[in-house]
PDB file of C-alpha atoms in Angstrom:
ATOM      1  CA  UNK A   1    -179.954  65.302 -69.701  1.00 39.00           C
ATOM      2  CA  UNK A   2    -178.800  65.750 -73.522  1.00 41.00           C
ATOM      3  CA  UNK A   3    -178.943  69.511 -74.623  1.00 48.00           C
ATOM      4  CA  UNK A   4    -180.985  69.044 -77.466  1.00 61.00           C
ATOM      5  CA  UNK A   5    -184.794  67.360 -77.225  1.00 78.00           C
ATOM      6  CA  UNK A   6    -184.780  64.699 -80.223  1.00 83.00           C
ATOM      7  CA  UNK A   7    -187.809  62.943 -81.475  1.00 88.00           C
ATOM      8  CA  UNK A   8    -188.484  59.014 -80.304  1.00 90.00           C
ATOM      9  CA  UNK A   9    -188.171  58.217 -83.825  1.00 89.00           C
ATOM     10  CA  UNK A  10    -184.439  59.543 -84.099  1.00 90.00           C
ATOM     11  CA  UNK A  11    -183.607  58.270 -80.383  1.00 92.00           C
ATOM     12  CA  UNK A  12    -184.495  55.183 -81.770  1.00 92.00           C
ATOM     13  CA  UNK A  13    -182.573  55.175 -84.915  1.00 91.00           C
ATOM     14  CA  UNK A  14    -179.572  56.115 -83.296  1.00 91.00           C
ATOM     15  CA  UNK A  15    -180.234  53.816 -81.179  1.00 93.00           C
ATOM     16  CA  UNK A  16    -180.273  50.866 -83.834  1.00 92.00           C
ATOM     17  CA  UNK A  17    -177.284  52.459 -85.164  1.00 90.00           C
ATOM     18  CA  UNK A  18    -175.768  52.253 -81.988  1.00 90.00           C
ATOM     19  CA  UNK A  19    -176.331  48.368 -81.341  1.00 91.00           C
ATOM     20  CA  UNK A  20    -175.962  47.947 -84.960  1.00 89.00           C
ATOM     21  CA  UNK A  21    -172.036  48.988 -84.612  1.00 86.00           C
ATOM     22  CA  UNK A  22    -170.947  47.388 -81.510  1.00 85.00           C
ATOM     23  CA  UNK A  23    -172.828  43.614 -82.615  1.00 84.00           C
ATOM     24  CA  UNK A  24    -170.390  43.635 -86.087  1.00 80.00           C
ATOM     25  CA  UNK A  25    -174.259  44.251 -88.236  1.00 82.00           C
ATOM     26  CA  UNK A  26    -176.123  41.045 -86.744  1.00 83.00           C
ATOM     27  CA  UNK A  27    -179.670  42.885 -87.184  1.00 87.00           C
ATOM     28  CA  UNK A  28    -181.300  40.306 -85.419  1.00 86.00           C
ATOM     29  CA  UNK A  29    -179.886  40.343 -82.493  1.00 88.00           C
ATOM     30  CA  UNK A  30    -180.280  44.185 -82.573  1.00 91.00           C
ATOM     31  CA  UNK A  31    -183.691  43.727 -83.293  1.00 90.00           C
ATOM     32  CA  UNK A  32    -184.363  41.896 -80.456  1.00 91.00           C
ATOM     33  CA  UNK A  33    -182.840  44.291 -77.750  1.00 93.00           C
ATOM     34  CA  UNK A  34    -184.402  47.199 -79.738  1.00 93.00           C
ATOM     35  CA  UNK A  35    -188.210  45.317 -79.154  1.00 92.00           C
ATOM     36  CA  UNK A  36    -187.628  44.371 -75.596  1.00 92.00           C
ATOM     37  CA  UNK A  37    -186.354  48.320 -74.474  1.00 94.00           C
ATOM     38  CA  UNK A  38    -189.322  49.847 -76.882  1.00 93.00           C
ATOM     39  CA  UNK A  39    -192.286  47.015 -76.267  1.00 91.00           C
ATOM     40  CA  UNK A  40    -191.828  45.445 -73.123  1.00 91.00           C
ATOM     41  CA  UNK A  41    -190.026  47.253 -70.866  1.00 93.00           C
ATOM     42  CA  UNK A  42    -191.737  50.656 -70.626  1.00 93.00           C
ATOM     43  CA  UNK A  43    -194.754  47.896 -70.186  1.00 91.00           C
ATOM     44  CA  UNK A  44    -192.824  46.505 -67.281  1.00 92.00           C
ATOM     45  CA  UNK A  45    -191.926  49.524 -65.319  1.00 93.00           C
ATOM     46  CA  UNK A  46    -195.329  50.484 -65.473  1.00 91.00           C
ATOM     47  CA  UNK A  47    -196.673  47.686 -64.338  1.00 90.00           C
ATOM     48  CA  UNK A  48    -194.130  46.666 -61.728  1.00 90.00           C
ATOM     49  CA  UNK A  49    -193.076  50.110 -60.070  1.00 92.00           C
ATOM     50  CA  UNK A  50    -195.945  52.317 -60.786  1.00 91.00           C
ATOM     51  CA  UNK A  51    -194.281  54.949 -63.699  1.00 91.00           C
ATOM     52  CA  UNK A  52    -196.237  56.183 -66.316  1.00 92.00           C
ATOM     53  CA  UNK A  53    -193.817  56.272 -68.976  1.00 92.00           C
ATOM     54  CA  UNK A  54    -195.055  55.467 -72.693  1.00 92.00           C
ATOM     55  CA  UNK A  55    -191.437  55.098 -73.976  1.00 94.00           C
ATOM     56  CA  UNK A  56    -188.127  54.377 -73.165  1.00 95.00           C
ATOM     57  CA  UNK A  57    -186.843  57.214 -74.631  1.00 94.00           C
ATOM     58  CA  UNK A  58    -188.493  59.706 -71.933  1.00 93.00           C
ATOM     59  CA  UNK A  59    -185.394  57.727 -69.881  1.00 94.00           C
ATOM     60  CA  UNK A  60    -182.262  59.999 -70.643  1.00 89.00           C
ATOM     61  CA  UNK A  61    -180.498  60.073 -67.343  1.00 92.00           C
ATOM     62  CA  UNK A  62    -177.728  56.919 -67.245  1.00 91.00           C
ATOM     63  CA  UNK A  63    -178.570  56.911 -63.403  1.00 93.00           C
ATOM     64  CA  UNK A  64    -181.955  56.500 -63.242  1.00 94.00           C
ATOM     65  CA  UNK A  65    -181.561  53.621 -65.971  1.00 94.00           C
ATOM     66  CA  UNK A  66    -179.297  51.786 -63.676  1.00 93.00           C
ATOM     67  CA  UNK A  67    -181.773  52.095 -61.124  1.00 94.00           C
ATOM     68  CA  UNK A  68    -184.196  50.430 -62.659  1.00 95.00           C
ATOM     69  CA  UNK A  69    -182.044  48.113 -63.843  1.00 93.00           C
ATOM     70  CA  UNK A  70    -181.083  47.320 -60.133  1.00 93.00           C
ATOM     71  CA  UNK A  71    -184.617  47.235 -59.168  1.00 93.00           C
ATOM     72  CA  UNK A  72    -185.279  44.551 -61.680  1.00 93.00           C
ATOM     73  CA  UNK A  73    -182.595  42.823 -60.029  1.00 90.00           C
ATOM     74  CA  UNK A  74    -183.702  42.748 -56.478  1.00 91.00           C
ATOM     75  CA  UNK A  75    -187.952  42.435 -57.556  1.00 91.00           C
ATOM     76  CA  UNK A  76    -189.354  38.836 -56.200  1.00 89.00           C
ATOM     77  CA  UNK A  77    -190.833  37.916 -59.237  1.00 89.00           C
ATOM     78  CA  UNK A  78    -189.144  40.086 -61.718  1.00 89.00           C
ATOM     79  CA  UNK A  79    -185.689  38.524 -61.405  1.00 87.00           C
ATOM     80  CA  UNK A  80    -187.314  35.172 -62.237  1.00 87.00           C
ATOM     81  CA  UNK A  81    -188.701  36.664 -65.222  1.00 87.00           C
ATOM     82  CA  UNK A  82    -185.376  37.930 -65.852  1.00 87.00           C
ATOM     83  CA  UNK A  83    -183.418  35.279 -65.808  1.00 85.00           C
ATOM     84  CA  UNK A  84    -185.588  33.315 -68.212  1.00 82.00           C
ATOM     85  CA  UNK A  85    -185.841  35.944 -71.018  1.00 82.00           C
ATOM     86  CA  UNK A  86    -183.881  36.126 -74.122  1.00 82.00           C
ATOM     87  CA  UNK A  87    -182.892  38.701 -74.470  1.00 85.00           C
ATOM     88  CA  UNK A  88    -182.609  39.633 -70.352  1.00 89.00           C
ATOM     89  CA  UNK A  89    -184.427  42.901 -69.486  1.00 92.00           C
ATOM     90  CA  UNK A  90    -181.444  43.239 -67.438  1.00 92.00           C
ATOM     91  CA  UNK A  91    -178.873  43.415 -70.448  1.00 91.00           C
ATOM     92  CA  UNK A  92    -181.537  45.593 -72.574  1.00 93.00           C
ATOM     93  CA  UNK A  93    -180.960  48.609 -70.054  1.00 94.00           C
ATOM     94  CA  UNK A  94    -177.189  47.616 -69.786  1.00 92.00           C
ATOM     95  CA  UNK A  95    -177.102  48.603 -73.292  1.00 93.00           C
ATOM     96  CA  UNK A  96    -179.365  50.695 -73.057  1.00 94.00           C
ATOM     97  CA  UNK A  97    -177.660  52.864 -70.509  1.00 93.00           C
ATOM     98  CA  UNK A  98    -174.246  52.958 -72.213  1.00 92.00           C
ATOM     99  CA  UNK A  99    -176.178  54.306 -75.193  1.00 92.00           C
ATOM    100  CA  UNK A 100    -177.591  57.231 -72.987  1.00 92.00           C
ATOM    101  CA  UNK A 101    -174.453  57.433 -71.759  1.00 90.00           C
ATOM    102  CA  UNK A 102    -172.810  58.065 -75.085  1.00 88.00           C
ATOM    103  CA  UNK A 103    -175.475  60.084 -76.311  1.00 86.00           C
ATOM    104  CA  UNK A 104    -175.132  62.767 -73.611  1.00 84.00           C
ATOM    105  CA  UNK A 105    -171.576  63.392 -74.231  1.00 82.00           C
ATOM    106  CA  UNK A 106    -172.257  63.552 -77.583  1.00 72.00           C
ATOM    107  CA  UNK A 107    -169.801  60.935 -78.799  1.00 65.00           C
ATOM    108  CA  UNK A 108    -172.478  59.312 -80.932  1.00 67.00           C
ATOM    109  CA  UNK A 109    -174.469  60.622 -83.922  1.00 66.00           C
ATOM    110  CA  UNK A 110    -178.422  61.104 -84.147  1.00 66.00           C
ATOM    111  CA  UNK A 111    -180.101  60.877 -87.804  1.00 62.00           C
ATOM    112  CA  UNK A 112    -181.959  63.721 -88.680  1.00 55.00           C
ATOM    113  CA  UNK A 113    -185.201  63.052 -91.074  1.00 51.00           C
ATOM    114  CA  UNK A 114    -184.353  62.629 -94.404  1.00 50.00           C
ATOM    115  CA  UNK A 115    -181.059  60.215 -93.196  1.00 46.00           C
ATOM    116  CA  UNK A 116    -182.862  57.245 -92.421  1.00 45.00           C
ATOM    117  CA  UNK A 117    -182.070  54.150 -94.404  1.00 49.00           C
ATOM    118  CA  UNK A 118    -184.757  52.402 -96.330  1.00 40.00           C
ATOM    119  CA  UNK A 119    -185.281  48.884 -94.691  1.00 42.00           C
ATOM    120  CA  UNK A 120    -183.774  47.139 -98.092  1.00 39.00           C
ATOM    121  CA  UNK A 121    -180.369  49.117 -97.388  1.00 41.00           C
ATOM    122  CA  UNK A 122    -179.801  47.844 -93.848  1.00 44.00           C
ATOM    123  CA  UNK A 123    -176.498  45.764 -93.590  1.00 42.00           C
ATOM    124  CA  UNK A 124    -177.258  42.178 -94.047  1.00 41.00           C
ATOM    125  CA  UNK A 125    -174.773  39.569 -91.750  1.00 41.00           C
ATOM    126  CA  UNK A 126    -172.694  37.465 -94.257  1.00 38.00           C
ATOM    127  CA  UNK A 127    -173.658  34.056 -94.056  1.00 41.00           C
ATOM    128  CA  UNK A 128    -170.743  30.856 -94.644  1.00 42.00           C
ATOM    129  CA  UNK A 129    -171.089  27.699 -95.088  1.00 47.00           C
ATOM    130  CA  UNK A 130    -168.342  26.663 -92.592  1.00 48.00           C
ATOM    131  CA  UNK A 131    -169.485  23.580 -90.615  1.00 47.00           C
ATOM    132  CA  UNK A 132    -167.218  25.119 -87.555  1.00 45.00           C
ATOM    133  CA  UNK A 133    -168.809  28.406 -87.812  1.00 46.00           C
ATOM    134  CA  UNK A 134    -169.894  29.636 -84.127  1.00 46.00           C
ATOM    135  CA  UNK A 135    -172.640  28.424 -82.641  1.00 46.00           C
ATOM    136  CA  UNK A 136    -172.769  31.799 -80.637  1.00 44.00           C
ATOM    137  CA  UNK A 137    -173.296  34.471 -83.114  1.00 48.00           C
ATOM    138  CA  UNK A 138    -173.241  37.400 -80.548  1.00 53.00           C
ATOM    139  CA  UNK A 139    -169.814  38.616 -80.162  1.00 55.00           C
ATOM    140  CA  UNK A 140    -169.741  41.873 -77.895  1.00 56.00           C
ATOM    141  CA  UNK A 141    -171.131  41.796 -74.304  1.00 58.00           C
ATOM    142  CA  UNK A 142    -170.772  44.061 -71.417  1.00 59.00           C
ATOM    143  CA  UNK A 143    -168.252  42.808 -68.396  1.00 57.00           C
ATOM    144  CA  UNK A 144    -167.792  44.272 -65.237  1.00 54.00           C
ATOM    145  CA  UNK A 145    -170.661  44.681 -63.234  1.00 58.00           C
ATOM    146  CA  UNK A 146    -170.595  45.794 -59.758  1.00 53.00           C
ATOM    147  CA  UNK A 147    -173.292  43.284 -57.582  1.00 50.00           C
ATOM    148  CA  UNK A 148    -173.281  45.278 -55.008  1.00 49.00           C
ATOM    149  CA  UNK A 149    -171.866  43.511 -51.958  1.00 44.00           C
ATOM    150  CA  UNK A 150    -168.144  43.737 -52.847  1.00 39.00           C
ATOM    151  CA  UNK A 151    -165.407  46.458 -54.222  1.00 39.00           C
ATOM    152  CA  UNK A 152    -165.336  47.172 -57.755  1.00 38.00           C
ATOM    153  CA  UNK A 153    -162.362  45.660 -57.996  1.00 39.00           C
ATOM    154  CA  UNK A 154    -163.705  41.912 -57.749  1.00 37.00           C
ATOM    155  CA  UNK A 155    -166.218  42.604 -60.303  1.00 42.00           C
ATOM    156  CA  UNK A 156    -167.643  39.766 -61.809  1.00 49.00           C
ATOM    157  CA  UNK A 157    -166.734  38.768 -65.868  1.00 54.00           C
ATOM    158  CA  UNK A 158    -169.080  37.780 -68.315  1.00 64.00           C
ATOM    159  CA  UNK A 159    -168.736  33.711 -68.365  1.00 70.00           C
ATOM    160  CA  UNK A 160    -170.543  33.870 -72.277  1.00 77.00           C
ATOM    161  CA  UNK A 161    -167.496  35.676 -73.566  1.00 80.00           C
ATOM    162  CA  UNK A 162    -165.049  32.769 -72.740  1.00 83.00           C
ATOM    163  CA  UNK A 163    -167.260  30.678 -74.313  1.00 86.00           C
ATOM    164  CA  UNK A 164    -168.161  32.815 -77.153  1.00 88.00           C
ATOM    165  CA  UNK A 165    -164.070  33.520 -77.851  1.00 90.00           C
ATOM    166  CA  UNK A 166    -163.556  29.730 -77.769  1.00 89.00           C
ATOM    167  CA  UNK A 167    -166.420  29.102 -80.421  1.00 90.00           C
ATOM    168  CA  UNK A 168    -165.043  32.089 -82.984  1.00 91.00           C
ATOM    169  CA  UNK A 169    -161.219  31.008 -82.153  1.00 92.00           C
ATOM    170  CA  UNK A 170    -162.245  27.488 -82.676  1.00 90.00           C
ATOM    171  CA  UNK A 171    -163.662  27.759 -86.309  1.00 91.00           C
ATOM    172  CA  UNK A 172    -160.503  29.725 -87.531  1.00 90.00           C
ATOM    173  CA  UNK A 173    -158.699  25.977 -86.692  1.00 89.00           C
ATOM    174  CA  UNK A 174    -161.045  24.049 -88.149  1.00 88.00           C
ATOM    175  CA  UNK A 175    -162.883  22.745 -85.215  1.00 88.00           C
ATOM    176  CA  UNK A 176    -159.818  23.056 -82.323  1.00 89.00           C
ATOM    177  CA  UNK A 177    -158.817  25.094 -79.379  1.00 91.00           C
ATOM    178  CA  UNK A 178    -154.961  26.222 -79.699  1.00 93.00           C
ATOM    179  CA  UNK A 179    -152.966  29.149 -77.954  1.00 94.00           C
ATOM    180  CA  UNK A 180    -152.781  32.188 -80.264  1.00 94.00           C
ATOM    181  CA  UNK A 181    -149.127  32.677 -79.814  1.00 94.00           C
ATOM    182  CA  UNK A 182    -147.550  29.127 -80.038  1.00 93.00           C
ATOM    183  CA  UNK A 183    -150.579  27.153 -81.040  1.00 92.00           C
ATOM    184  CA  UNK A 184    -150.392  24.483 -78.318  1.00 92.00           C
ATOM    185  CA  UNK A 185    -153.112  22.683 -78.086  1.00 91.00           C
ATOM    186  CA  UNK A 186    -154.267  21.202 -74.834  1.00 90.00           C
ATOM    187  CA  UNK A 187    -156.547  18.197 -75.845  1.00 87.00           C
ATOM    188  CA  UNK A 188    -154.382  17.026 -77.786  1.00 86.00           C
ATOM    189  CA  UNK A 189    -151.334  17.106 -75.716  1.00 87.00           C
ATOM    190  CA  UNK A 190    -152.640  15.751 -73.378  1.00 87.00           C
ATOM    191  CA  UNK A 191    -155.782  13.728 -74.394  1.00 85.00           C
ATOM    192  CA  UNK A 192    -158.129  15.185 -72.691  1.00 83.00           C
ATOM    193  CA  UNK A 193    -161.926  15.618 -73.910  1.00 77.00           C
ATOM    194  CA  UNK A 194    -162.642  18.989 -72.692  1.00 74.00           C
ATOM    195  CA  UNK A 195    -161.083  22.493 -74.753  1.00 74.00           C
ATOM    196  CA  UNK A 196    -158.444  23.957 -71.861  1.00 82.00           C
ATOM    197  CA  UNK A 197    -157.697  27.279 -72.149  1.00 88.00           C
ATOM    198  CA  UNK A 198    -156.960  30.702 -71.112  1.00 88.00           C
ATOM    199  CA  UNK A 199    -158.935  33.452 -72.363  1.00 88.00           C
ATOM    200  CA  UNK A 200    -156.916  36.635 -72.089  1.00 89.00           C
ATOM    201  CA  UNK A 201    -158.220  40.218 -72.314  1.00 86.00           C
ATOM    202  CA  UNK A 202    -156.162  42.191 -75.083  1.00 84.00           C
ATOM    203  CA  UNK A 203    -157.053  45.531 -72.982  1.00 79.00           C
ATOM    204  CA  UNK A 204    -156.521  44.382 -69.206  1.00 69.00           C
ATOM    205  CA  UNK A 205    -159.971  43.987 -67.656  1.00 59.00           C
ATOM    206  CA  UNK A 206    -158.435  45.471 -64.031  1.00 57.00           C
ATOM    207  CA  UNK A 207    -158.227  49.198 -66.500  1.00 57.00           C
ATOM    208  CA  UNK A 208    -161.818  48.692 -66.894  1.00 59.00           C
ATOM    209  CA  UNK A 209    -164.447  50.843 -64.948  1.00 56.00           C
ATOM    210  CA  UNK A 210    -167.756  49.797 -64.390  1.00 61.00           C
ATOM    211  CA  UNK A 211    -169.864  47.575 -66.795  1.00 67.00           C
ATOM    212  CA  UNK A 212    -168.262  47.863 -70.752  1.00 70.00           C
ATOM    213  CA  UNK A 213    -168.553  46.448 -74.057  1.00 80.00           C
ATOM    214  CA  UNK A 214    -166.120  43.872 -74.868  1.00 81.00           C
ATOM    215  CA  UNK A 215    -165.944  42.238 -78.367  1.00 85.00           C
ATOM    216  CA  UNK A 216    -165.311  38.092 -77.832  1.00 85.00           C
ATOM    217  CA  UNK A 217    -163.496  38.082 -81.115  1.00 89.00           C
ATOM    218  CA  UNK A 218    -161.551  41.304 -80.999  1.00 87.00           C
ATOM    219  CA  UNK A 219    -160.816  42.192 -77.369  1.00 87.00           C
ATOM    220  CA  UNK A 220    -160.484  38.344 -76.152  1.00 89.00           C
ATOM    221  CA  UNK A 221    -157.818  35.613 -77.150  1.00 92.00           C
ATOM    222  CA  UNK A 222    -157.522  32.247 -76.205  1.00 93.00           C
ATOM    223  CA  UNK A 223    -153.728  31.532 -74.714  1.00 93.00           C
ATOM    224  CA  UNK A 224    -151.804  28.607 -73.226  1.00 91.00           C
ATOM    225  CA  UNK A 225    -151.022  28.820 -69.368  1.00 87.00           C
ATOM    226  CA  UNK A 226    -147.460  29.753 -70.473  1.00 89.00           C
ATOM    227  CA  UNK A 227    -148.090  32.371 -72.945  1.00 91.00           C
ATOM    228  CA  UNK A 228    -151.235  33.964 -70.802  1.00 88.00           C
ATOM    229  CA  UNK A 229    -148.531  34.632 -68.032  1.00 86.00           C
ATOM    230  CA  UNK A 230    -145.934  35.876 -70.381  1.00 89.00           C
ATOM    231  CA  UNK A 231    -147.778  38.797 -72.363  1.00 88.00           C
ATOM    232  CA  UNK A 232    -148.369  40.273 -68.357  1.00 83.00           C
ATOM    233  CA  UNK A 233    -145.124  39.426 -67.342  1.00 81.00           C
ATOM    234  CA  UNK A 234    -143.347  41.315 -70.220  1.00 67.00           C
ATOM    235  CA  UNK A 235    -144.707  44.367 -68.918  1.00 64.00           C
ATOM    236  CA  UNK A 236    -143.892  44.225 -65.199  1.00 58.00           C
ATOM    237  CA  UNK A 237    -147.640  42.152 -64.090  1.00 52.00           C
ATOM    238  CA  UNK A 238    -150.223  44.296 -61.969  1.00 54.00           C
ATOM    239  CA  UNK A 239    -152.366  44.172 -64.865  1.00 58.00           C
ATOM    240  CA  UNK A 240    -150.316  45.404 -67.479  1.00 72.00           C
ATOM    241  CA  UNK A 241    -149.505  43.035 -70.490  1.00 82.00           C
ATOM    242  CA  UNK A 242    -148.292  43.574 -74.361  1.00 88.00           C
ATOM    243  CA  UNK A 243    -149.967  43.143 -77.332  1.00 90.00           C
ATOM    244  CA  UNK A 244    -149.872  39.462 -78.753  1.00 92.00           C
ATOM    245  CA  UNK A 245    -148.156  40.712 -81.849  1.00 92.00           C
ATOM    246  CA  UNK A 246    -145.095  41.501 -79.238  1.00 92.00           C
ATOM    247  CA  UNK A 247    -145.822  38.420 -77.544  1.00 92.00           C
ATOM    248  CA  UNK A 248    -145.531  36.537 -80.438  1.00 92.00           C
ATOM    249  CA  UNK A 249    -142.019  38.497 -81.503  1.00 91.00           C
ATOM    250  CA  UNK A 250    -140.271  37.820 -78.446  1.00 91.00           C
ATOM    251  CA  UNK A 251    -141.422  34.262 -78.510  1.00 90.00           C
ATOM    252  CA  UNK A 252    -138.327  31.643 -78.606  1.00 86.00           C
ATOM    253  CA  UNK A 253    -139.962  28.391 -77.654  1.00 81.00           C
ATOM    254  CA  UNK A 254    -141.434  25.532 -79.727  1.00 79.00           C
ATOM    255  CA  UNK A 255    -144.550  26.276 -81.917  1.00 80.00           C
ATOM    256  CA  UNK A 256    -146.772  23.967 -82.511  1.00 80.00           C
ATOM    257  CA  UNK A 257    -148.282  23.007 -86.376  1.00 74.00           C
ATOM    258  CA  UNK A 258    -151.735  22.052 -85.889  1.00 68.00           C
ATOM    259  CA  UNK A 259    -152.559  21.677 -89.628  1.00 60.00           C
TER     260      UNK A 259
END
């Protein structure tokens, strides 16, 4: 439990501040998660496993908010409604979790009255015009979630944040998929339709514990075959691998100008 009782109304401020950070300002995604863990899910609980609680704030403990999470998971109707639900009730206590999580060791923040912002001075997404702008706009989701019938080891990865790293990646190069180091580009090498690639984790996924933010556009980067094997090869495999700026310094084969 936290060592200080806050109010639901800073809980849930920090709680927007929270989301706010780790989805680069897009307010309505945030505002999405923050009505499905306020609205619908103390609803749910109720309703579904007999608590009585009248907001998800009374939940403090990490542990009990995985359980429930779990439980979701495992329900015979619940896990239908789950899966169909945008945002997932699922991912809602995900985040929700890691922001108890934070907020008991104190690594995050909570408002006090009088620091709130006015609704006018929220951050406001930047919007292009870029015709090759993402289609997914969501860039951080967590990874590495145990399912419970194998070691944490094989834990299963996020499938949206290869695709959402190819859609950022893709409208940097105007509408292509190229490696990051040596900017070889697989469909049109070899005239193929679909975008190969290799989606490499700047901060090795097998350091990882548990379920984690990742950012698709700052953790993730797309790499040929060659290059993928090289930035974990340069540092002895098992794992470890450089950054790409290294990569890219030791780097003595052909690159490739896709202008």
């Amino acid at each position: 439990m936290t060592q200080q009782t806050y109010t639901y109304e800073q809980l849930s401020r920090a709680f927007h501040n929270y989301l706010m950070e780790r989805f680069d300002g897009d307010a309505e995604e945030v505002n999405l998660i923050i009505e499905t863990a306020e609205r619908i899910i103390p609803n749910t609980l109720n309703d579904y496993f007999g608590t009585q609680i009248a907001s998800i704030y009374e939940l403090q403990d990490g542990n009990e908010v995985e359980d429930f999470r779990k439980k979701i998971k495992a329900h015979p109707i619940l896990k239908g409604i789950d899966m169909s639900e945008e945002p997932r009730y699922t991912e809602v206590l995900k985040w929700y979790r890691l922001f108890v999580k934070a907020l008991n060791t104190a690594t995050i923040p909570v408002p006090v009255p009088g620091e709130y912002k006015l609704p006018e001075e929220e951050h406001t997404p930047v919007v292009s015009d870029n015709k090759y702008l993402p289609k997914q706009q969501t860039t951080i989701f967590t990874e590495g979630e145990d399912d419970g019938t194998i070691t944490t080891e094989h834990r299963k990865r996020n499938m949206e944040l290869r695709e959402a790293c190819i859609e950022i990646f893709r409208a940097k190069h105007g509408g292509r998929i190229v490696c990051e180091c040596c900017g070889f580009d697989f469909a049109r090498a070899y005239d193929i339709s679909d975008e190969y690639i290799e989606v490499h984790h700047r901060f090795p996924f097998a350091h990882t514990d548990g379920a984690h933010p990742v950012d698709a556009e700052k953790d993730l980067v797309p790499l040929c075959a060659n290059c993928h094997r090289m930035i974990h090869h340069g540092q002895g495999g098992k794992g470890n691998c450089m950054s790409l700026d290294d990569l890219k310094r030791i780097h003595r084969g052909k690159t490739y100008n896709n202008n």
